[in-house]
Structure formats: structure tokens, C-alpha cells
Short mmCIF file of C-alpha atoms in Angstrom, two decimals:
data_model
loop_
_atom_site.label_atom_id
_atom_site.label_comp_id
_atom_site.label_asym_id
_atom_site.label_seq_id
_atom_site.Cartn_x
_atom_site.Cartn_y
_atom_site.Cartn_z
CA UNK P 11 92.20 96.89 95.50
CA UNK P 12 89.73 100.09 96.37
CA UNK P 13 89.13 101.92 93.26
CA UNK P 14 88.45 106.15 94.38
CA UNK P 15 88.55 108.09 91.68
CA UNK P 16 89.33 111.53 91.60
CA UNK P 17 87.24 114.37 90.72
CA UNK P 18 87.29 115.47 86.67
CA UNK P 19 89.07 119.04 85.84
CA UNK P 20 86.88 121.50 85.56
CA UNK P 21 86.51 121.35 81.74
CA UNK P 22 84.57 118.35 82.32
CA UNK P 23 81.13 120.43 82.89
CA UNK P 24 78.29 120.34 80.45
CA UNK P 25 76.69 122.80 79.03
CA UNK P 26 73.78 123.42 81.24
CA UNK P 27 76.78 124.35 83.90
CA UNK P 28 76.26 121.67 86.34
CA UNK P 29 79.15 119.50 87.69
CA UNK P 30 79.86 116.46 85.01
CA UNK P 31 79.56 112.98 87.47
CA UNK P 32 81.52 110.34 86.32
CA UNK P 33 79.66 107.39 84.50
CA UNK P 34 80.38 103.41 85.26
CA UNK P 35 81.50 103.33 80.94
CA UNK P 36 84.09 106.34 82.30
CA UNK P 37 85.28 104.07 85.34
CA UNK P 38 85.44 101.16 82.69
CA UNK P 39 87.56 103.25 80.48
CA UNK P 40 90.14 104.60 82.80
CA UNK P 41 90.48 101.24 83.83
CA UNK P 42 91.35 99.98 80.30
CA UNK P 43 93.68 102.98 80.24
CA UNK P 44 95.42 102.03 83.42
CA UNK P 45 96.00 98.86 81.44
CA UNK P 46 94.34 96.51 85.14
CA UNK P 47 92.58 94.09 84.83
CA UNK P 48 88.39 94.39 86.84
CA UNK P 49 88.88 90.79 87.84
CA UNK P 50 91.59 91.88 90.66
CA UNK P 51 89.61 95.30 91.97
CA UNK P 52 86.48 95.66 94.06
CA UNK P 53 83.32 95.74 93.05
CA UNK P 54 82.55 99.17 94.59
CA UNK P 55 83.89 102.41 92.66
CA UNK P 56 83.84 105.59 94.87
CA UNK P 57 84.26 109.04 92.45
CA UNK P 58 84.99 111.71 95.24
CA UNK P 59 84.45 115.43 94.27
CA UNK P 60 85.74 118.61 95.54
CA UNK P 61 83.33 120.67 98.04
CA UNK P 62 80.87 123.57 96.44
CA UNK P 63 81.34 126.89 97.41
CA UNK P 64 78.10 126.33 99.29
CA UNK P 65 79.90 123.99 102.28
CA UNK P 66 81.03 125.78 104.79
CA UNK P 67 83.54 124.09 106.92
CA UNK P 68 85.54 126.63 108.87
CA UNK P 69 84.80 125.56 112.17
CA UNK P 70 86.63 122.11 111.32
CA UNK P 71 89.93 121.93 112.59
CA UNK P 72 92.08 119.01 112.76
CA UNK P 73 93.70 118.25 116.01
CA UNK P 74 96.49 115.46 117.18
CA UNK P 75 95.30 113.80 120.31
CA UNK P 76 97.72 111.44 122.62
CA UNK P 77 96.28 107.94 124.86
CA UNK P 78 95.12 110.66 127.37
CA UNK P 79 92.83 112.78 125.26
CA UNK P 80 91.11 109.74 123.51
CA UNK P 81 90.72 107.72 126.89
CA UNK P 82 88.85 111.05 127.66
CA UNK P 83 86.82 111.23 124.65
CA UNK P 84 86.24 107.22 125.16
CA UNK P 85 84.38 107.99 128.59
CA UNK P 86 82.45 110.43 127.32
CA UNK P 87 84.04 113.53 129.20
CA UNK P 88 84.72 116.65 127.33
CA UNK P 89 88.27 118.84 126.25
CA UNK P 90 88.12 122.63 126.46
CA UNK P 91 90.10 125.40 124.82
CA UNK P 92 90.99 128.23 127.19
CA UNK P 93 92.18 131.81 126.59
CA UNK P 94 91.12 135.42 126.86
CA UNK P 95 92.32 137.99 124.23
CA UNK P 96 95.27 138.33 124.87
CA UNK P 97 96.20 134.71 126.08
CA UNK P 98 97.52 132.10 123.90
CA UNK P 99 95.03 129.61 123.65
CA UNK P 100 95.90 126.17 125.65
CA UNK P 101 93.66 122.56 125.46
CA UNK P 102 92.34 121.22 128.73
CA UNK P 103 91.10 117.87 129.98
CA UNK P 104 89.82 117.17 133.16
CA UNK P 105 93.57 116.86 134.98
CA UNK P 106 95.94 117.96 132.52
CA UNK P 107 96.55 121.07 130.39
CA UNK P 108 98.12 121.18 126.57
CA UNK P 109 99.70 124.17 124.69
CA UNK P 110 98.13 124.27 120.95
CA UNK P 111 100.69 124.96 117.73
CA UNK P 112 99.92 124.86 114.05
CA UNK P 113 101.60 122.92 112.02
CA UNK P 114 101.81 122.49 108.55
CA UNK P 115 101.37 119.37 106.61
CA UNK P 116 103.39 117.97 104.01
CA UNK P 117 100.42 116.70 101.89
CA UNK P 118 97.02 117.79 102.04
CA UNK P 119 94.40 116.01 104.15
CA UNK P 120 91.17 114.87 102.74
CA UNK P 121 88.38 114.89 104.79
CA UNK P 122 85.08 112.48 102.72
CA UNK P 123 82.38 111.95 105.03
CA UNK P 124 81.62 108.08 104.57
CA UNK P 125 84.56 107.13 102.62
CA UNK P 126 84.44 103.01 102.46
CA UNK P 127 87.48 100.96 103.10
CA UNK P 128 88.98 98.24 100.96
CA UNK P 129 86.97 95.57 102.71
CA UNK P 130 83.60 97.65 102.80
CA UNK P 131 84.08 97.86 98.63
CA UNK P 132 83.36 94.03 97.91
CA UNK P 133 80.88 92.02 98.31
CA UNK P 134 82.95 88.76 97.83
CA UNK P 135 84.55 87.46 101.13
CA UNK P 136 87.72 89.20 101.69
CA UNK P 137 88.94 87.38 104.41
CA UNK P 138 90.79 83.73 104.30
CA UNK P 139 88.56 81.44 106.82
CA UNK P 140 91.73 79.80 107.95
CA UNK P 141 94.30 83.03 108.43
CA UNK P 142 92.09 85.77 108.37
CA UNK P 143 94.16 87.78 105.85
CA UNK P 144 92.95 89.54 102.66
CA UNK P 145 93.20 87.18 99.74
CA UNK P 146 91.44 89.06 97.22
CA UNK P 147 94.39 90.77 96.09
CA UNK P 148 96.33 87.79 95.46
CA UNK P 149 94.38 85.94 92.96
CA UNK P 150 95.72 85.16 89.85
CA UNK P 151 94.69 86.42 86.93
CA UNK P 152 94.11 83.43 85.87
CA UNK P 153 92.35 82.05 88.64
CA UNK P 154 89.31 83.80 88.02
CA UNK P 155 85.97 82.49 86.99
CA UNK P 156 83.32 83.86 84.68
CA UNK P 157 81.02 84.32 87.60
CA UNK P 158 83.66 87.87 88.09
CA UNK P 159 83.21 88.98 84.72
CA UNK P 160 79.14 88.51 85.95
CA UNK P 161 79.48 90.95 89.04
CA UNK P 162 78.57 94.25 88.42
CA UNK P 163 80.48 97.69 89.31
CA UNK P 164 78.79 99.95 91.37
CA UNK P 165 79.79 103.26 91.04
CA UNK P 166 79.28 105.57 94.04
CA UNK P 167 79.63 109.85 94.49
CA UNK P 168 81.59 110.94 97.37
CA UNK P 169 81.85 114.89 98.12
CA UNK P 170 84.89 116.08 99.63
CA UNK P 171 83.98 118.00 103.65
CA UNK P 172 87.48 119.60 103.81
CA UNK P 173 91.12 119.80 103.18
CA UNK P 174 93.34 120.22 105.71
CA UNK P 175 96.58 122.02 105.22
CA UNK P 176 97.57 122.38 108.53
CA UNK P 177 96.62 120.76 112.09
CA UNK P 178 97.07 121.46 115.80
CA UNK P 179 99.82 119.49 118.07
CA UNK P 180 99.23 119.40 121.89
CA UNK P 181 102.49 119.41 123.99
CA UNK P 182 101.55 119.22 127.85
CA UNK P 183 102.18 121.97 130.08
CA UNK P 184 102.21 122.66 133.87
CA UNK P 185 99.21 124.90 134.41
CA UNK P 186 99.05 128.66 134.50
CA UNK P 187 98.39 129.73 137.59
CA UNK P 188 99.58 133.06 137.72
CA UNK P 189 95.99 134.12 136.49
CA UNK P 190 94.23 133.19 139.21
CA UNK P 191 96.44 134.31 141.81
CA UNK P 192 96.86 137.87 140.39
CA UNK P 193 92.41 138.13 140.25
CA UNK P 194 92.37 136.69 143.72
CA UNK P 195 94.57 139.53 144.99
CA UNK P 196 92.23 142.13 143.90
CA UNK P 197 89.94 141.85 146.54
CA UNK P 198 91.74 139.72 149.21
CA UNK P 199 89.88 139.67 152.36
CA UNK P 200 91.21 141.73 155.45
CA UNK P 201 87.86 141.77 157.59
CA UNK P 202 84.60 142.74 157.53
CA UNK P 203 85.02 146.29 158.27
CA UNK P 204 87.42 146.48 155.08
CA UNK P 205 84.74 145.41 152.81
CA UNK P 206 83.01 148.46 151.76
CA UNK P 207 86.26 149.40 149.80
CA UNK P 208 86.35 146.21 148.01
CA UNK P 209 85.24 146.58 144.01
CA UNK P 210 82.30 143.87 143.95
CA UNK P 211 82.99 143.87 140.45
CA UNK P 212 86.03 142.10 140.63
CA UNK P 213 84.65 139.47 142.85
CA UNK P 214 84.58 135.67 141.04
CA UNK P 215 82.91 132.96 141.70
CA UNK P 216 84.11 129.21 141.46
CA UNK P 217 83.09 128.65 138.33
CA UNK P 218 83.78 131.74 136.85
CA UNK P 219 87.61 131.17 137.81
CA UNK P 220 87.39 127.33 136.52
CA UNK P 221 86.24 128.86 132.96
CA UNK P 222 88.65 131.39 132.79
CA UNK P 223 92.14 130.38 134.30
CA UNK P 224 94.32 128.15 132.06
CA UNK P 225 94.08 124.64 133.40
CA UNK P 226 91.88 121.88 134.12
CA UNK P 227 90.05 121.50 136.40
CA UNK P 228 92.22 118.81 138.89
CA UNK P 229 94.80 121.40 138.88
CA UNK P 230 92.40 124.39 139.45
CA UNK P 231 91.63 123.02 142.38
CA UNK P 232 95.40 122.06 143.24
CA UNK P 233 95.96 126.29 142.46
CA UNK P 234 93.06 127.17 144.55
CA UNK P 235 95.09 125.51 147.32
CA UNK P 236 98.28 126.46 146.66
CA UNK P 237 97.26 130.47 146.81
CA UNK P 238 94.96 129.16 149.79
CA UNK P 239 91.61 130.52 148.32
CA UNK P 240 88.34 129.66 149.73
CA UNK P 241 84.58 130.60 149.11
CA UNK P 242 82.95 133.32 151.37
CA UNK P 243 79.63 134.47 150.72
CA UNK P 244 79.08 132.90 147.55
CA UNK P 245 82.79 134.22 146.31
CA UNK P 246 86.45 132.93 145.52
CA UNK P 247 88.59 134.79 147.93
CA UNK P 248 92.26 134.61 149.92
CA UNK P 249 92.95 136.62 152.48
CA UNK P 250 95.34 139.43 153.27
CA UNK P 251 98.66 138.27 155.00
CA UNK P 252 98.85 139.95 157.62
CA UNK P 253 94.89 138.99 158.47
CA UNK P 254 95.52 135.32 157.93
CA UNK P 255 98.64 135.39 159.85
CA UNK P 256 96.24 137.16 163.24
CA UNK P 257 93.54 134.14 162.27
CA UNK P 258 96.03 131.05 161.86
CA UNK P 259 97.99 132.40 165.33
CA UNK P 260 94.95 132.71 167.52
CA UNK P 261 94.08 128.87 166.16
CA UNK P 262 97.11 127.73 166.82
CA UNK P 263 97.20 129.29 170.17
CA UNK P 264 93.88 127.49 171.26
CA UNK P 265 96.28 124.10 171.26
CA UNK P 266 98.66 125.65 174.08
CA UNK P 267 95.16 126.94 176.09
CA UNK P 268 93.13 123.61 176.11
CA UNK P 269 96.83 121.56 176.16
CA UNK P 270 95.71 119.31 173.01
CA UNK P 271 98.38 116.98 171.64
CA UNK P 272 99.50 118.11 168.20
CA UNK P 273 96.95 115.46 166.41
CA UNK P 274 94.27 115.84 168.90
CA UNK P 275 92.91 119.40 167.51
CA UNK P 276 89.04 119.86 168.16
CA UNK P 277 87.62 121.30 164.94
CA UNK P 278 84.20 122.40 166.72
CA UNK P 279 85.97 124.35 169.41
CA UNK P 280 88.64 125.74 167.44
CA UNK P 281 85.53 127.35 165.38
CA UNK P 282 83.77 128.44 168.57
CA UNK P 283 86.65 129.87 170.30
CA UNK P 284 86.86 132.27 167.43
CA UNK P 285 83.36 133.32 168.00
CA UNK P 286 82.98 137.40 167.02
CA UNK P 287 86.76 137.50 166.57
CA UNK P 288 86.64 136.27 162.53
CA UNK P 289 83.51 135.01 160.49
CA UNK P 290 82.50 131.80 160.76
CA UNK P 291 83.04 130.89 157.34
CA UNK P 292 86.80 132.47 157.06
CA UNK P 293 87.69 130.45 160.18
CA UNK P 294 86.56 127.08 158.59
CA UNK P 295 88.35 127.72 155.68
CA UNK P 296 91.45 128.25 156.93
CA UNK P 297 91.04 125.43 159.45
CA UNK P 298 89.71 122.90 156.63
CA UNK P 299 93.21 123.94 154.80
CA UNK P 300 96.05 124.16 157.36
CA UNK P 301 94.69 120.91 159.10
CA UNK P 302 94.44 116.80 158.17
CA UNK P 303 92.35 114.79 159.50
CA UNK P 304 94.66 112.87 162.01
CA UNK P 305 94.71 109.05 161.43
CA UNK P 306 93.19 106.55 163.70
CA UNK P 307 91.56 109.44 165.95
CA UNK P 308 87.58 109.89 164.79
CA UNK P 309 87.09 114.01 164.81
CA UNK P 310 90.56 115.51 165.51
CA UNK P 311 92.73 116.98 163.36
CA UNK P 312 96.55 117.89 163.04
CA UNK P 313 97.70 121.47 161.42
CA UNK P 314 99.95 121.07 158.71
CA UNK P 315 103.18 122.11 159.63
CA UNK P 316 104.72 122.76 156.78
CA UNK P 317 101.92 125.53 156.07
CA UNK P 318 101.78 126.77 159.40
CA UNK P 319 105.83 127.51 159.34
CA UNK P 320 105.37 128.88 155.65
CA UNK P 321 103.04 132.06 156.89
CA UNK P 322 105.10 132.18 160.42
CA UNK P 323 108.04 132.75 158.04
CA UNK P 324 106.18 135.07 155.79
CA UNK P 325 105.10 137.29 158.54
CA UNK P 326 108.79 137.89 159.36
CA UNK P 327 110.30 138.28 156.10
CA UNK P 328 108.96 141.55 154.88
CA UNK P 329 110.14 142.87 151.41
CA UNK P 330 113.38 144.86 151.56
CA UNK P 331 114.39 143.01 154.98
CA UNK P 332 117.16 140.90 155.32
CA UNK P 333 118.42 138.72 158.44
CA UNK P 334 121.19 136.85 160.23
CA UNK P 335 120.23 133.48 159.25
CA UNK P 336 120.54 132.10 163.18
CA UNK P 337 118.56 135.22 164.39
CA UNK P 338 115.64 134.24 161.96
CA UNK P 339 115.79 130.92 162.50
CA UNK P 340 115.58 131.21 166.11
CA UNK P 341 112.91 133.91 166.27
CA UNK P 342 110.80 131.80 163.08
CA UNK P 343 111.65 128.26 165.57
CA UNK P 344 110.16 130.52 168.57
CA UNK P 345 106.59 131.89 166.38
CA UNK P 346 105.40 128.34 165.76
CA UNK P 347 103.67 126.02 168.32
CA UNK P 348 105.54 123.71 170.98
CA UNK P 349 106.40 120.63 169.28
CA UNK P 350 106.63 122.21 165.27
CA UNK P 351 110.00 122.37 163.76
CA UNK P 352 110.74 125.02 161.36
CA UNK P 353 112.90 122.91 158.16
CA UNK P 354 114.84 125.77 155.91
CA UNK P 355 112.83 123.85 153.41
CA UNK P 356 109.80 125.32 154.16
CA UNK P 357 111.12 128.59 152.63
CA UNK P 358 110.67 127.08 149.01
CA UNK P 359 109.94 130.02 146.67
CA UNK P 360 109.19 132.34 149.67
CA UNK P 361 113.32 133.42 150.69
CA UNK P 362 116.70 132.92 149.71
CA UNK P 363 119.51 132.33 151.66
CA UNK P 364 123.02 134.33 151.18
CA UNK P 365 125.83 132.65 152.49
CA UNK P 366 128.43 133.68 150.38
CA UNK P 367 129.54 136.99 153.33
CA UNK P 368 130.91 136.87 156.01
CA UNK P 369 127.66 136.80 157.95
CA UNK P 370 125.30 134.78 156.27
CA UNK P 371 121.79 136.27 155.48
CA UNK P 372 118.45 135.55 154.53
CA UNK P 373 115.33 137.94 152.80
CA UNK P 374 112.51 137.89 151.04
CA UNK P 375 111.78 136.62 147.76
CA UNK P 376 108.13 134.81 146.65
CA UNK P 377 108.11 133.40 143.25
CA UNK P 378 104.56 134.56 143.06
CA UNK P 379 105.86 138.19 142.12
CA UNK P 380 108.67 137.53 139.73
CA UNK P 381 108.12 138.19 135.77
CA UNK P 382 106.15 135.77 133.97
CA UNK P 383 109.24 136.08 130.79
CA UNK P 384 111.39 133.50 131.70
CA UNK P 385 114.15 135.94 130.25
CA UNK P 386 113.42 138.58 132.13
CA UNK P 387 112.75 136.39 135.16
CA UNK P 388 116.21 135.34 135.01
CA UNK P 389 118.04 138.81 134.57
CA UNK P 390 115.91 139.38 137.98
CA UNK P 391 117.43 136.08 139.99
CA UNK P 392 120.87 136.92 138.85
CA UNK P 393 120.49 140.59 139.90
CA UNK P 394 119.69 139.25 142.91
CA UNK P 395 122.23 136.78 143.53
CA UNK P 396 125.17 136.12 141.41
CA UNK P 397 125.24 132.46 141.49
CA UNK P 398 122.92 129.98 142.30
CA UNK P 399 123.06 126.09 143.19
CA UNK P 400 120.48 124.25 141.22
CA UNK P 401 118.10 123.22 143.96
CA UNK P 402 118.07 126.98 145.09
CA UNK P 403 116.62 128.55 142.01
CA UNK P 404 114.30 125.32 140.53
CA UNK P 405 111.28 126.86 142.82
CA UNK P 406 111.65 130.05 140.57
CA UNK P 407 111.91 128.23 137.40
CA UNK P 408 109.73 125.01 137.86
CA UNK P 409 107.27 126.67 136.64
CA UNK P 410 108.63 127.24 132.94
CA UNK P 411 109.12 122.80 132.69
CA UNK P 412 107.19 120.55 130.93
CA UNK P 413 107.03 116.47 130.94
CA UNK P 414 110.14 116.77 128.38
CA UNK P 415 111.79 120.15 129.67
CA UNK P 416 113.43 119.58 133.24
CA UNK P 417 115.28 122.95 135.51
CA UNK P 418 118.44 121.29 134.44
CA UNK P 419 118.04 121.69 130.59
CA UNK P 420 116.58 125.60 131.37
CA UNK P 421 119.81 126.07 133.27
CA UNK P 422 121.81 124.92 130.33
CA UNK P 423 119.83 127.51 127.96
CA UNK P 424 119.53 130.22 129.85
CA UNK P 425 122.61 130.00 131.92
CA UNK P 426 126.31 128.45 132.48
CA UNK P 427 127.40 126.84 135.05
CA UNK P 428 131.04 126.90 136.83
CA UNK P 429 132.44 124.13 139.64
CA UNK P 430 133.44 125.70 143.20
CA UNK P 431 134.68 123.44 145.50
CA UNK P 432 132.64 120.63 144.58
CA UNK P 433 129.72 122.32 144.21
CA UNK P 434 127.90 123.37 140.97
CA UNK P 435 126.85 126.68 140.66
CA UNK P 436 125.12 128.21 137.46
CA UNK P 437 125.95 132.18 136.83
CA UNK P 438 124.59 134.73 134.13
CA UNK P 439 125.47 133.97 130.50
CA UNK P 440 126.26 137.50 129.91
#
């Protein structure tokens, strides 16, 4: 078996007040004192020592990784910690995002730079030619030959790096987004003759967004199109509702003038017919993200209909509105293009419906400006409505799951739920 010994107290020093090394005679001894016998240890004696007070080793920290972070590591990419001052700090990889917690361990950690293994400590064959297994443990006392009592110990130093006491576990997390939307609405675009009051200051480019929202960067660029961000003039911006709403209408309109099928939209003329109206740039940006490229037709294009319907909708339901729900649907069916269907869907996280009077109702309410608390965030949805079915609220709360933390088990924290008719409905605790 490996023989490490450990290092001698620290009344083991001699008198010039250097560290006292163990000796092969005081490897021979302890061995006599463990009452073993040589023949059945390794020929290799590692003595490891506690670090100096010259080695510094505060920037070592030990961290648990899972299959995705090595596989990352593996091909050579890199994992970044994220967080401003006031942020807790989270672990990225190129698609996914971790939160970081200490945690204590049980029994301190050694950390010896070019510790050997068992196998690494002989220099007999450890290995059986026939199984492969380690047979040098298993000989007999007996069994052994004067030409072991004619191998000699080596005895080698080994200096301790660190000892851990702790370590950091990685849970994954869905990314933070809320960061990047909230720096993007500082200086959301409403036209060039708005842009002498914008603070350039505030103005970020791409990469100064990637470094400092939470999340990597697969889902950065997922966020950049879920707020519907692009680059103009060198910066990240999104534009002001009620500007994007004029832009996306008068593209939209341009089907109806030229009488394009839905998937036959001309991206060249769209752009051109918008000469002097918009920039250049804005207008391909918001074409290249409410269209796809339509299948089987080279150079034409189909607008999303989903997002198309979602800022339609927006541009009706102001704050502190609220609506018959067949009057909106009819006026949001009559704001889209000829052939678009508006899907109540579409209202994910952007309205709520209210169908528990005697005329049912719909208004405003976009998950991008509740509380990021999920406490507080759920004294404000049940405020707002007293009960809620489970698919109604998960676009307010999807946002607090994990890969091991579903809407389902939030509702059962922070919530109870009650059976109507059928139906299950989840109310305020308190």
C-alpha cells in the first residue's frame, strides 16, 4: 500500500529553526512501530508538509463541476463568473448559467501538488498480466523473496498548496434577464429627432452587455431577442413602443399595397419603401426579427405572427385600461394583416383575462415590470386577481424555476390551491 506520511508536530524543529524533514531511518521506525511488515508496502515514501507562511494561495477555490462544465473545459472553452456589486455572483458557460453556494466540508481537503498514486509508488509491476488487477497487496508474507528485502525505500518531500474547508456547488438557473432589459430601456430609441436627449453615457455596446448581464452567452442572445434589441450605430438598443408599433404597421402595410402572399414578403422593398420614413438600419432590424425566411421560396420572407399580434395587442392595452374581452378581440383581430389570426395565447405575460364578472374583461399586465422578489411578486398577482388557474400565472412565475423547481412546486410554497367546478385554482396563503 502507498506509504504518505504526515508532517512532524512542530516540536520536531532543530535548533537552527528550520523545519525538521523526515529521514528514511524515521520512515523505517514508524514502520516498526506500526508493527507492518516493508515487504507488503511500496517502495516510494511520500512525507507531505504543511504550507509556509510564504505560499499564498487565496485565489484557489475549489469548485464542483457537473458532465456539462467538464465537457466544456475538455474542448478547451472557458467558464465565467458574473456579478456587479451588488449582484450575487452566478457561473456561466457558453449556453447555460449556474448559481454559486458555499458549502462546508465535513473533512478538510488537501491540496499536494504532485502527490503519486499507489501504482506511481512502485517500481515492481503492479498489475496481474492476465486480470489486470493490483496484486501487490495480496502477497503473502511469506511469499516474498530476499530480492524485497534488496529494494531500497525512497523517501520523497511533498509540501502541502492548500486546505480546503469549504467549496462551491453550482445549481443551474434560468438566466437573469431582467438586467438587460431594465439598461436597454434607458435610452430606447424613438427617432432621430429624440436623440439629442438621450444620455450617451448609458449607451452599451454588445459586448459590454454580454460581460455584464447574468447569463451565457446562448441565452444573451436568446434575451436580446426576447426584449427585441438590435445594434444601431455601433450600440445595443430597443425601441420605444409606440415607435416600433408606427415602424412594424407601415411594414406590414406594404403586404396589402404590393398584394404579396403572406410568405412572399420582399425584404429589399420592404427596406426601400421605408426610405426617409425610419433609418435604414432600425428598419432591418426589426424586419430581420419579426420575419423567417419562408421555406422553399429563395429571398422572401414571412412575418412572424405571433410577434406581430404581440405589439398589435400591446398598442391597445395601455396600463390602467381594461376591455370587454369580444370588443378587444375584435378590434386586436381587425389591427393585424388579412390572413393573421390573433390566438389569446399570444397575450402570454403581456394581459390577463377576468372572467369571473358578469362581463368578462381583459387589461394590461407585462411580466417585464413586476418585482423581481418572488414574495413580493406574488402579493402583487393576488392583489390583482384573487385566484388564478395554473397556466394563467406560470408566465409570471417561470421565471423563478430551475431544472429541479417546476411553477407547480412554487404554487405549492407560495400558495394553496382550492377545486371549483373542476377546475384548480390556487389563492393567497394568507
Amino acid at each position: 500500500m502507498e506509504d504518505v506520511m504526515e508532517e512532524p508536530s512542530h516540536m520536531e524543529v532543530e535548533q537552527d529553526d528550520e523545519l525538521y524533514y523526515r529521514t528514511l531511518e524515521d520512515v523505517k521506525g514508524i514502520i516498526k512501530h506500526a508493527k507492518l511488515d516493508e515487504r507488503n508496502l511500496t517502495h516510494i515514501t511520500q512525507a507531505i508538509y504543511y504550507p509556509s507562511a510564504e505560499i499564498i494561495s487565496d485565489n484557489l477555490k475549489l469548485l464542483e463541476l457537473d458532465d456539462h462544465m467538464i465537457k466544456q473545459i475538455h474542448e478547451g472553452k472557458s467558464l465565467f463568473f458574473k456579478g456587479g456589486h451588488n449582484e450575487k455572483v452566478v457561473l456561466c458557460t457558453d449556453e447555460k448559467t449556474y448559481d454559486i453556494k458555499a458549502a462546508e466540508i465535513s473533512n478538510s481537503l488537501l491540496l499536494v501538488p504532485e502527490l503519486k498514486y499507489a501504482a506511481a509508488t512502485s517500481t515492481s509491476p503492479l498489475k496481474s498480466p492476465r486480470t489486470g488487477n493490483n496484486t501487490s497487496l495480496e502477497r503473502s508474507l511469506n511469499d516474498s523473496a530476499d530480492d524485497d528485502l534488496l529494494m531500497e525505500r525512497t523517501l520523497e518531500q511533498k509540501k502541502i498548496l492548500k486546505i480546503f474547508h469549504e467549496y462551491f456547488e453550482c445549481r443551474e438557473i434560468r438566466p437573469r434577464f431582467r438586467k438587460l432589459g431594465d439598461l436597454l430601456q434607458l435610452t430606447r430609441y424613438a427617432g432621430p429627432e429624440h436623440e439629442e436627449f438621450i444620455d450617451r453615457k448609458l449607451l452599451f455596446t454588445f459586448d459590454q452587455l454580454l460581460d455584464t448581464i447574468q447569463c451565457s452567452r446562448k441565452q444573451f442572445l436568446e434575451g436580446l431577442k426576447q426584449y427585441r434589441a438590435m445594434e444601431f450605430e455601433g450600440w445595443m438598443r430597443v425601441l420605444e413602443c409606440e415607435y416600433e408599433y408606427r415602424i412594424v404597421n407601415l411594414m406590414v402595410g406594404i403586404i396589402s399595397e404590393n398584394s404579396w402572399p403572406l410568405d412572399e414578403v420582399e425584404r429589399e422593398e420592404t427596406i426601400n419603401a421605408l426610405e426617409g420614413i425610419a433609418p435604414k438600419q432600425i428598419v432591418e432590424g426589426l424586419f430581420d426579427l419579426y420575419t423567417i425566411a419562408t421555406e422553399g421560396k429563395e429571398n422572401r420572407f414571412t412575418y412572424k405572427e405571433e410577434l406581430v399580434a404581440r405589439i398589435v395587442a400591446q398598442n391597445i392595452l395601455q396600463p390602467g385600461l381594461k376591455f370587454r374581452v369580444d370588443e378587444f378581440l375584435s378590434t386586436w383581430q381587425e389591427a393585424v394583416p388579412e390572413g393573421m389570426k390573433c390566438d389569446e395565447k399570444y397575450l402570454r405575460g403581456l394581459g390577463i383575462f377576468d372572467k369571473e364578472g358578469a362581463v368578462p374583461c381583459i387589461r394590461s399586465l407585462a411580466e417585464d415590470n413586476l418585482p423581481l422578489n418572488i414574495h413580493d411578486r406574488m402579493r402583487l398577482l393576488f392583489k390583482t386577481k384573487s385566484k388564478w388557474t395554473l397556466e394563467e400565472i406560470e408566465p409570471y412565475i417561470e421565471c423563478f424555476t430551475t431544472p429541479v423547481l417546476s411553477v407547480s412546486t412554487l404554487m405549492a410554497k407560495h400558495a394553496r390551491s382550492l377545486m371549483e367546478n373542476g377546475v384548480r385554482y390556487y389563492v393567497t396563503k394568507h
